[in-house]
Short mmCIF file of C-alpha atoms and ligand atoms in Angstrom, two decimals:
data_model
loop_
_atom_site.label_atom_id
_atom_site.label_comp_id
_atom_site.label_asym_id
_atom_site.label_seq_id
_atom_site.Cartn_x
_atom_site.Cartn_y
_atom_site.Cartn_z
CA UNK D 14 1.99 31.39 -1.39
CA UNK D 15 0.73 27.81 -1.65
CA UNK D 16 1.48 26.00 -4.88
CA UNK D 17 -0.33 22.76 -5.63
CA UNK D 18 1.05 19.90 -7.72
CA UNK D 19 0.02 20.14 -11.38
CA UNK D 20 -3.14 18.09 -12.13
CA UNK D 21 -2.30 14.49 -13.00
CA UNK D 22 1.13 14.57 -11.32
CA UNK D 23 2.05 13.10 -7.95
CA UNK D 24 4.91 12.97 -5.48
CA UNK D 25 6.38 9.67 -4.35
CA UNK D 26 7.34 9.11 -0.72
CA UNK D 27 6.98 6.67 2.20
CA UNK D 28 5.53 3.31 1.25
CA UNK D 29 5.04 4.40 -2.36
CA UNK D 30 8.74 5.06 -2.88
CA UNK D 31 9.56 1.64 -1.35
CA UNK D 32 7.23 -0.01 -3.86
CA UNK D 33 8.62 2.08 -6.71
CA UNK D 34 12.20 1.12 -5.83
CA UNK D 35 11.24 -2.53 -5.57
CA UNK D 36 9.76 -2.44 -9.09
CA UNK D 37 12.91 -0.84 -10.50
CA UNK D 38 15.17 -3.30 -8.62
CA UNK D 39 13.17 -6.31 -9.90
CA UNK D 40 13.26 -4.91 -13.45
CA UNK D 41 17.05 -4.66 -13.23
CA UNK D 42 17.32 -8.21 -11.86
CA UNK D 43 15.13 -9.75 -14.48
CA UNK D 44 16.78 -7.80 -17.33
CA UNK D 45 20.04 -9.50 -16.37
CA UNK D 46 18.46 -12.94 -16.32
CA UNK D 47 16.94 -12.43 -19.78
CA UNK D 48 19.97 -10.61 -21.22
CA UNK D 49 18.57 -7.11 -21.83
CA UNK D 50 20.83 -4.03 -21.54
CA UNK D 51 19.76 -0.74 -20.01
CA UNK D 52 19.20 2.22 -22.33
CA UNK D 53 18.20 5.59 -20.88
CA UNK D 54 17.00 8.25 -23.30
CA UNK D 55 16.26 11.97 -22.81
CA UNK D 56 12.87 13.03 -21.47
CA UNK D 57 12.27 15.23 -24.51
CA UNK D 58 12.76 14.55 -28.21
CA UNK D 59 11.94 16.21 -31.55
CA UNK D 60 8.17 16.03 -32.00
CA UNK D 61 8.50 14.30 -35.38
CA UNK D 62 9.84 11.20 -33.61
CA UNK D 63 6.32 10.60 -32.31
CA UNK D 64 3.83 12.16 -34.72
CA UNK D 65 3.87 9.79 -37.68
CA UNK D 66 5.10 6.58 -36.01
CA UNK D 67 2.46 6.63 -33.24
CA UNK D 68 -0.21 7.67 -35.77
CA UNK D 69 -1.39 11.20 -36.68
CA UNK D 70 -4.92 10.06 -35.74
CA UNK D 71 -4.00 8.26 -32.50
CA UNK D 72 -5.32 9.74 -29.25
CA UNK D 73 -1.77 10.24 -28.00
CA UNK D 74 -0.75 12.42 -30.97
CA UNK D 75 -4.11 14.15 -31.45
CA UNK D 76 -4.79 15.12 -27.86
CA UNK D 77 -2.18 14.07 -25.34
CA UNK D 78 1.33 15.19 -26.22
CA UNK D 79 3.08 17.96 -24.30
CA UNK D 80 4.60 19.80 -27.24
CA UNK D 81 6.31 23.19 -27.18
CA UNK D 82 8.68 25.30 -29.21
CA UNK D 83 12.17 25.61 -27.85
CA UNK D 84 13.68 29.12 -27.91
CA UNK D 85 15.10 28.56 -31.38
CA UNK D 86 11.69 27.35 -32.61
CA UNK D 87 12.62 23.62 -32.67
CA UNK D 88 9.47 21.68 -31.84
CA UNK D 89 10.02 19.49 -28.80
CA UNK D 90 7.75 16.88 -27.15
CA UNK D 91 7.99 15.36 -23.68
CA UNK D 92 8.16 11.64 -24.47
CA UNK D 93 4.70 10.03 -24.30
CA UNK D 94 6.22 6.54 -24.70
CA UNK D 95 9.61 4.83 -24.76
CA UNK D 96 9.67 2.57 -27.87
CA UNK D 97 10.36 5.27 -30.47
CA UNK D 98 13.01 7.03 -28.31
CA UNK D 99 14.75 3.68 -27.77
CA UNK D 100 14.81 3.00 -31.51
CA UNK D 101 16.04 6.55 -32.15
CA UNK D 102 18.81 6.03 -29.57
CA UNK D 103 19.76 2.62 -31.00
CA UNK D 104 20.07 4.17 -34.48
CA UNK D 105 21.86 7.35 -33.27
CA UNK D 106 24.47 5.31 -31.39
CA UNK D 107 24.98 2.46 -33.87
CA UNK D 108 23.55 -0.12 -31.46
CA UNK D 109 21.88 -2.19 -34.18
CA UNK D 110 24.98 -3.79 -35.66
CA UNK D 111 24.92 -6.93 -33.52
CA UNK D 112 21.49 -8.47 -33.62
CA UNK D 113 19.32 -9.20 -31.81
CA UNK D 114 19.73 -6.04 -29.73
CA UNK D 115 17.77 -6.27 -26.50
CA UNK D 116 17.19 -3.15 -24.37
CA UNK D 117 15.19 -2.10 -21.35
CA UNK D 118 14.61 1.16 -19.52
CA UNK D 119 12.43 2.77 -16.87
CA UNK D 120 11.43 6.40 -16.68
CA UNK D 121 8.81 9.12 -16.75
CA UNK D 122 6.35 9.50 -19.64
CA UNK D 123 3.93 12.38 -20.23
CA UNK D 124 0.40 12.27 -21.64
CA UNK D 125 -2.27 14.91 -21.17
CA UNK D 126 -5.06 12.46 -20.37
CA UNK D 127 -8.03 12.95 -18.03
CA UNK D 128 -6.55 11.96 -14.65
CA UNK D 129 -8.18 9.18 -12.64
CA UNK D 130 -7.07 6.17 -10.58
CA UNK D 131 -4.20 4.53 -12.49
CA UNK D 132 -4.09 7.28 -15.14
CA UNK D 133 -1.80 10.26 -14.71
CA UNK D 134 -0.27 13.00 -16.85
CA UNK D 135 3.23 12.16 -15.66
CA UNK D 136 3.71 8.45 -15.03
CA UNK D 137 6.53 5.90 -15.07
CA UNK D 138 6.95 3.06 -17.53
CA UNK D 139 9.03 -0.07 -17.64
CA UNK D 140 10.00 -0.83 -21.21
CA UNK D 141 11.52 -3.94 -22.80
CA UNK D 142 12.37 -4.05 -26.52
CA UNK D 143 13.95 -6.72 -28.73
CA UNK D 144 15.21 -5.27 -32.04
CA UNK D 145 16.11 -7.37 -35.09
CA UNK D 146 14.45 -10.73 -34.57
CA UNK D 147 11.55 -12.24 -36.47
CA UNK D 148 11.77 -15.48 -34.46
CA UNK D 149 8.50 -16.45 -32.76
CA UNK D 150 10.55 -17.12 -29.66
CA UNK D 151 11.25 -13.37 -29.42
CA UNK D 152 7.49 -12.81 -28.94
CA UNK D 153 7.22 -15.71 -26.51
CA UNK D 154 10.31 -14.67 -24.55
CA UNK D 155 9.23 -11.08 -24.07
CA UNK D 156 5.73 -12.11 -22.97
CA UNK D 157 7.24 -14.69 -20.61
CA UNK D 158 9.50 -11.95 -19.20
CA UNK D 159 6.44 -9.74 -18.52
CA UNK D 160 4.64 -12.62 -16.84
CA UNK D 161 7.66 -13.48 -14.67
CA UNK D 162 8.04 -9.86 -13.58
CA UNK D 163 4.37 -9.49 -12.67
CA UNK D 164 4.42 -12.78 -10.72
CA UNK D 165 7.38 -11.48 -8.69
CA UNK D 166 5.86 -8.06 -8.00
CA UNK D 167 2.21 -8.97 -7.44
CA UNK D 168 2.21 -12.67 -6.50
CA UNK D 169 -1.23 -12.44 -4.92
CA UNK D 170 -3.02 -10.74 -7.79
CA UNK D 171 -4.71 -12.41 -10.69
CA UNK D 172 -3.90 -11.07 -14.13
CA UNK D 173 -4.66 -12.36 -17.62
CA UNK D 174 -2.81 -12.13 -20.90
CA UNK D 175 -5.11 -10.77 -23.62
CA UNK D 176 -3.68 -11.59 -27.01
CA UNK D 177 -4.47 -11.09 -30.68
CA UNK D 178 -2.73 -11.09 -34.04
CA UNK D 179 -3.03 -8.18 -36.45
CA UNK D 180 -1.36 -10.11 -39.27
CA UNK D 181 1.08 -8.51 -41.70
CA UNK D 182 1.13 -4.73 -42.12
CA UNK D 183 -0.30 -4.95 -45.70
CA UNK D 184 -3.33 -6.92 -44.43
CA UNK D 185 -3.90 -4.34 -41.80
CA UNK D 186 -4.19 -1.48 -44.28
CA UNK D 187 -6.63 -3.52 -46.41
CA UNK D 188 -8.59 -4.38 -43.29
CA UNK D 189 -8.84 -0.71 -42.27
CA UNK D 190 -10.44 0.08 -45.66
CA UNK D 191 -12.92 -2.79 -45.31
CA UNK D 192 -13.81 -1.70 -41.77
CA UNK D 193 -14.31 1.96 -42.76
CA UNK D 194 -16.67 0.86 -45.52
CA UNK D 195 -18.62 -1.41 -43.16
CA UNK D 196 -18.98 1.25 -40.46
CA UNK D 197 -19.90 3.91 -43.03
CA UNK D 198 -22.74 1.68 -44.22
CA UNK D 199 -23.97 1.23 -40.63
CA UNK D 200 -23.49 4.69 -39.17
CA UNK D 201 -26.81 4.72 -37.34
CA UNK D 202 -25.64 1.94 -35.00
CA UNK D 203 -22.53 3.78 -33.80
CA UNK D 204 -21.86 6.18 -30.91
CA UNK D 205 -20.80 9.75 -31.63
CA UNK D 206 -17.21 9.02 -30.57
CA UNK D 207 -16.97 6.07 -32.92
CA UNK D 208 -18.53 8.02 -35.83
CA UNK D 209 -15.60 10.43 -35.59
CA UNK D 210 -13.16 7.54 -36.09
CA UNK D 211 -14.76 5.82 -39.12
CA UNK D 212 -12.46 7.32 -41.70
CA UNK D 213 -9.45 8.24 -39.57
CA UNK D 214 -8.95 5.36 -37.15
CA UNK D 215 -11.56 2.60 -37.70
CA UNK D 216 -9.52 0.02 -35.76
CA UNK D 217 -10.09 1.96 -32.55
CA UNK D 218 -13.86 1.50 -32.93
CA UNK D 219 -13.23 -2.20 -32.26
CA UNK D 220 -12.01 -1.56 -28.73
CA UNK D 221 -14.71 1.04 -27.96
CA UNK D 222 -16.12 0.50 -24.47
CA UNK D 223 -19.36 2.28 -25.37
CA UNK D 224 -22.29 -0.23 -25.13
CA UNK D 225 -24.01 1.55 -28.09
CA UNK D 226 -21.28 0.17 -30.37
CA UNK D 227 -21.18 -3.38 -29.12
CA UNK D 228 -23.80 -4.99 -31.41
CA UNK D 229 -22.25 -3.61 -34.59
CA UNK D 230 -18.73 -4.50 -33.45
CA UNK D 231 -19.80 -8.11 -33.05
CA UNK D 232 -21.06 -8.14 -36.66
CA UNK D 233 -18.04 -6.35 -38.13
CA UNK D 234 -15.65 -8.03 -40.63
CA UNK D 235 -12.95 -10.01 -38.84
CA UNK D 236 -9.27 -9.42 -39.37
CA UNK D 237 -8.59 -13.10 -39.01
CA UNK D 238 -10.33 -13.71 -42.37
CA UNK D 239 -7.61 -11.69 -44.10
CA UNK D 240 -4.67 -13.14 -42.19
CA UNK D 241 -2.48 -15.59 -44.12
CA UNK D 242 -2.26 -19.25 -43.20
CA UNK D 243 1.41 -18.96 -42.22
CA UNK D 244 0.69 -16.00 -39.93
CA UNK D 245 -2.19 -17.86 -38.33
CA UNK D 246 -0.02 -20.94 -37.77
CA UNK D 247 2.64 -18.78 -36.14
CA UNK D 248 0.03 -17.21 -33.91
CA UNK D 249 -1.22 -20.67 -32.89
CA UNK D 250 2.32 -21.70 -32.01
CA UNK D 251 2.85 -18.62 -29.86
CA UNK D 252 -0.39 -19.24 -27.97
CA UNK D 253 0.42 -22.92 -27.52
CA UNK D 254 3.86 -22.16 -26.09
CA UNK D 255 2.49 -19.53 -23.71
CA UNK D 256 -0.24 -21.85 -22.46
CA UNK D 257 2.46 -24.49 -21.99
CA UNK D 258 4.30 -22.04 -19.75
CA UNK D 259 1.23 -21.84 -17.54
CA UNK D 260 0.24 -18.33 -18.64
CA UNK D 261 -3.47 -17.51 -18.47
CA UNK D 262 -4.55 -16.54 -21.99
CA UNK D 263 -7.65 -14.75 -23.21
CA UNK D 264 -7.91 -14.51 -26.98
CA UNK D 265 -9.37 -11.13 -27.89
CA UNK D 266 -9.94 -10.56 -31.64
CA UNK D 267 -10.83 -6.90 -30.94
CA UNK D 268 -7.54 -6.09 -29.22
CA UNK D 269 -5.90 -3.56 -31.57
CA UNK D 270 -3.80 -1.31 -29.24
CA UNK D 271 -3.81 2.47 -29.40
CA UNK D 272 -0.63 3.16 -31.35
CA UNK D 273 -0.26 2.78 -35.12
CA UNK D 274 3.02 0.90 -35.32
CA UNK D 275 1.83 -2.63 -34.48
CA UNK D 276 1.44 -5.73 -36.68
CA UNK D 277 1.28 -9.50 -35.96
CA UNK D 278 1.23 -10.28 -32.20
CA UNK D 279 -0.35 -7.71 -29.87
CA UNK D 280 -0.99 -8.32 -26.18
CA UNK D 281 -1.98 -6.78 -22.86
CA UNK D 282 -1.76 -8.05 -19.30
CA UNK D 283 -4.93 -6.98 -17.53
CA UNK D 284 -6.15 -7.21 -13.96
CA UNK D 285 -9.76 -6.99 -12.84
CA UNK D 286 -8.72 -5.47 -9.50
CA UNK D 287 -8.03 -2.04 -11.01
CA UNK D 288 -11.29 -0.54 -12.33
CA UNK D 289 -11.33 1.05 -15.77
CA UNK D 290 -7.54 1.55 -16.09
CA UNK D 291 -6.97 -2.17 -15.99
CA UNK D 292 -4.00 -2.68 -18.34
CA UNK D 293 -0.76 -3.31 -16.47
CA UNK D 294 1.39 -4.03 -19.52
CA UNK D 295 0.81 -3.57 -23.25
CA UNK D 296 2.89 -4.33 -26.30
CA UNK D 297 3.42 -6.21 -29.50
CA UNK D 298 5.36 -6.52 -32.75
CA UNK D 299 6.31 -3.47 -34.78
CA UNK D 300 8.10 -4.76 -37.90
CA UNK D 301 8.82 -1.75 -40.14
CA UNK D 302 9.01 0.86 -37.38
CA UNK D 303 12.81 0.87 -37.21
CA UNK D 304 12.93 1.63 -40.94
CA UNK D 305 10.29 4.37 -40.60
CA UNK D 306 12.60 6.00 -38.06
CA UNK D 307 15.55 5.98 -40.47
CA UNK D 308 17.14 2.63 -39.60
CA UNK D 309 17.46 -0.63 -41.51
CA UNK D 310 14.40 -2.71 -42.31
CA UNK D 311 14.44 -4.66 -39.05
CA UNK D 312 11.66 -6.32 -37.09
CA UNK D 313 11.02 -5.62 -33.42
CA UNK D 314 8.86 -6.66 -30.51
CA UNK D 315 8.41 -5.22 -27.02
CA UNK D 316 6.15 -3.99 -24.28
CA UNK D 317 5.69 -1.27 -21.71
CA UNK D 318 4.17 -1.50 -18.24
CA UNK D 319 2.81 1.27 -16.03
CA UNK D 320 4.76 1.32 -12.76
CA UNK D 321 2.02 3.23 -10.89
CA UNK D 322 -0.61 0.68 -11.98
CA UNK D 323 1.53 -2.23 -10.80
CA UNK D 324 2.13 -0.38 -7.51
CA UNK D 325 -1.65 -0.19 -6.96
CA UNK D 326 -1.60 -4.00 -6.61
CA UNK D 327 1.58 -4.31 -4.52
CA UNK D 328 1.60 -4.99 -0.80
CA UNK D 329 3.34 -2.52 1.58
CA UNK D 330 7.05 -3.03 1.94
CA UNK D 331 8.50 -2.44 5.39
CA UNK D 332 11.26 0.17 5.24
CA UNK D 333 14.73 -1.15 6.02
CA UNK D 334 15.63 0.96 9.01
CA UNK D 335 18.72 2.12 10.82
CA UNK D 336 19.37 -0.53 13.48
CA UNK D 337 21.58 1.59 15.76
CA UNK D 338 20.53 4.81 17.47
CA UNK D 339 22.89 7.14 19.28
CA UNK D 340 21.78 8.32 22.74
CA UNK D 341 23.90 11.42 23.34
CA UNK D 342 23.45 12.43 26.95
CA UNK D 343 23.80 16.16 26.42
CA UNK D 344 24.99 18.54 23.67
CA UNK D 345 28.56 18.79 25.07
CA UNK D 346 29.19 15.20 23.84
CA UNK D 347 28.27 15.88 20.21
CA UNK D 348 31.88 16.17 19.05
CA UNK D 349 32.71 12.85 20.61
CA UNK D 350 29.57 11.18 19.27
CA UNK D 351 30.31 12.21 15.69
CA UNK D 352 33.49 10.10 15.83
CA UNK D 353 31.64 6.87 16.55
CA UNK D 354 28.89 7.88 14.11
CA UNK D 355 31.41 8.41 11.29
CA UNK D 356 33.29 5.22 12.23
CA UNK D 357 30.18 3.02 12.09
CA UNK D 358 28.85 4.55 8.86
CA UNK D 359 32.23 3.97 7.19
CA UNK D 360 31.94 0.34 8.30
CA UNK D 361 28.57 0.03 6.54
CA UNK D 362 26.26 0.20 9.56
CA UNK D 363 23.11 2.32 9.48
CA UNK D 364 23.16 4.76 12.37
CA UNK D 365 20.57 7.34 13.41
CA UNK D 366 21.32 10.69 15.08
CA UNK D 367 18.14 11.68 16.89
CA UNK D 368 18.91 15.31 18.01
CA UNK D 369 17.45 14.60 21.46
CA UNK D 370 20.55 14.86 23.76
CA UNK D 371 18.60 13.23 26.61
CA UNK D 372 18.77 9.57 27.67
CA UNK D 373 15.10 9.14 28.55
CA UNK D 374 13.87 10.70 25.32
CA UNK D 375 16.41 8.72 23.27
CA UNK D 376 15.31 5.46 24.90
CA UNK D 377 11.63 5.95 24.31
CA UNK D 378 12.25 7.14 20.72
CA UNK D 379 14.38 4.03 19.97
CA UNK D 380 11.82 1.71 21.60
CA UNK D 381 9.01 3.25 19.61
CA UNK D 382 10.96 2.63 16.38
CA UNK D 383 11.86 -0.92 17.47
CA UNK D 384 15.59 -0.33 17.16
CA UNK D 385 18.06 -3.12 18.02
CA UNK D 386 20.92 -1.19 19.59
CA UNK D 387 21.49 2.06 21.41
CA UNK D 388 24.99 3.49 21.83
CA UNK D 389 25.18 5.77 24.81
CA UNK D 390 27.63 8.66 24.56
CA UNK D 391 28.41 10.49 27.84
CA UNK D 392 31.28 11.57 30.15
CA UNK D 393 32.70 8.09 30.64
CA UNK D 394 32.68 7.36 26.93
CA UNK D 395 34.35 10.64 26.14
CA UNK D 396 37.14 10.06 28.66
CA UNK D 397 38.34 6.63 27.48
CA UNK D 398 36.80 5.88 24.06
CA UNK D 399 34.56 3.21 25.56
CA UNK D 400 30.90 3.16 24.63
CA UNK D 401 27.89 1.70 26.41
CA UNK D 402 26.09 -0.54 23.99
CA UNK D 403 22.53 -1.39 24.98
CA UNK D 404 20.74 -4.28 23.30
CA UNK D 405 17.12 -3.12 23.31
CA UNK D 406 15.62 -6.53 22.61
CA UNK D 407 17.03 -8.13 25.79
CA UNK D 408 17.92 -4.99 27.82
CA UNK D 409 21.55 -6.06 28.33
CA UNK D 410 24.17 -3.32 28.43
CA UNK D 411 27.93 -3.74 27.91
CA UNK D 412 30.84 -1.38 27.74
CA UNK D 413 32.91 -1.81 24.61
CA UNK D 414 35.91 -0.04 23.24
CA UNK D 415 35.75 1.57 19.79
CA UNK D 416 38.39 -1.00 18.70
CA UNK D 417 36.11 -3.99 19.25
CA UNK D 418 32.65 -2.46 18.86
CA UNK D 419 32.38 -3.84 15.31
CA UNK D 420 32.77 -7.43 16.55
CA UNK D 421 29.93 -6.87 19.02
CA UNK D 422 27.60 -5.42 16.43
CA UNK D 423 28.26 -8.09 13.83
P1 HAM S 526 0.72 1.90 -24.00
O1 HAM S 526 -0.34 0.87 -24.02
O2 HAM S 526 0.36 3.23 -24.51
O3 HAM S 526 1.93 1.30 -24.85
O4 HAM S 526 1.29 2.04 -22.54
C1 HAM S 526 1.81 0.94 -21.83
C2 HAM S 526 1.39 0.95 -20.38
O5 HAM S 526 1.74 2.20 -19.78
C3 HAM S 526 -0.11 0.85 -20.15
O6 HAM S 526 -0.53 -0.48 -20.21
C4 HAM S 526 -0.25 1.41 -18.75
O7 HAM S 526 0.08 0.44 -17.77
C5 HAM S 526 0.82 2.49 -18.74
N1 HAM S 526 0.20 3.81 -18.99
C6 HAM S 526 -0.13 4.35 -20.19
N2 HAM S 526 -0.67 5.58 -20.02
C7 HAM S 526 -0.70 5.82 -18.69
C8 HAM S 526 -1.13 6.92 -17.87
N3 HAM S 526 -1.63 8.03 -18.40
N4 HAM S 526 -0.99 6.81 -16.52
C9 HAM S 526 -0.46 5.70 -15.97
N5 HAM S 526 -0.03 4.63 -16.68
C10 HAM S 526 -0.13 4.68 -18.02
C11 HAM S 526 3.11 1.92 -25.07
O8 HAM S 526 3.48 2.91 -24.49
C12 HAM S 526 4.00 1.18 -26.05
N6 HAM S 526 5.22 1.96 -26.24
C13 HAM S 526 4.30 -0.21 -25.52
C14 HAM S 526 5.24 -0.99 -26.38
C15 HAM S 526 6.57 -1.17 -26.16
N7 HAM S 526 4.92 -1.61 -27.51
C16 HAM S 526 6.02 -2.16 -27.99
N8 HAM S 526 7.01 -1.88 -27.20
#
């Protein structure tokens, strides 16, 4: 019986797992530098955590969630994103008493999308969230964090920060009405996909990639005309600070993001080396969301990045390998060899047991793997606890006692 992986899922091994671990290690490093604490949430949650907050008409809720009834009929969803679970966890555990509360996490997300390069049904996200601060510096800091992380992980790739402001939440609901009216009056210039969104999700028409829609989108009412002077000034200040930090900015008035909870600053880091799934990181402000989820009326800002997408741009990472191999001359010396093996491992060396029990085979195996040292275990070694230590880079061989072998290897 041959069972294939489920469509849109993948296994991680070899070079991929090295890249994956590097991403997670860098995320942990940088979270310390910027003062974010780790928060790990369950992979599944009550479906209601996602339905309204992400938007009943968003693609994620309409088409992509893995939702099922538990045996007692509770409706459960595999998390499609990490922001709402983090807020739920912060509220459930009373983590919002000392503000700002800054959290990060990495883990698997699930969306039933059409799989292609950079888009999977199970994928991993990095997530950074800052709860409780309305300060513009919270927006700047979290974008700067994203930029610093990407520079560390993909120093040779070019990526650009696309940024927009959606203004206050009230403006946004007025704007949606104005847009629906405009698109309704111009239906004949829209693609079929966009027609379906006129009354339910008109904002998403703005980021349609269908060329049929492009002329009308250009002529559509602009959100910026509804945005207050103060909000616009704040937006200018954010952009100015980011440019001052040397971040490449592209102002995109049609950037609206796919989830309903955003207001004010929204942003995406994009790369043109990735094809159609070109967004490495996406995020923004979500003032009001914490209250929607049963918490206090607190602001928030954050982002999520796709680990698999970042990995597509990372260079191979050589595996750190065991630098000592054991050459056990024949199986009768196994019991003796395990003593030195155990001794070296307990002293933090990496040692490899090759199952060959033959000097010639052990030598060629170790040479092929470019190993530094070979420890030969045979009759002589068994008799007096001495071991032959062969340095494979210069060919020199010495006999050392177990008591001073550590000094030699260090
Ligand atoms: P999102 O734009 O839906 O935002 O996802 C963020 C990132 O996750 C994307 O830019 C992409 O790199 C990655 N991603 C999304 N879907 C897939 C997929 N099917 N396969 C591979 N990678 C994928 C959010 O999830 C928001 N929660 C971000 C946020 C945090 N906003 C505020 N805080």
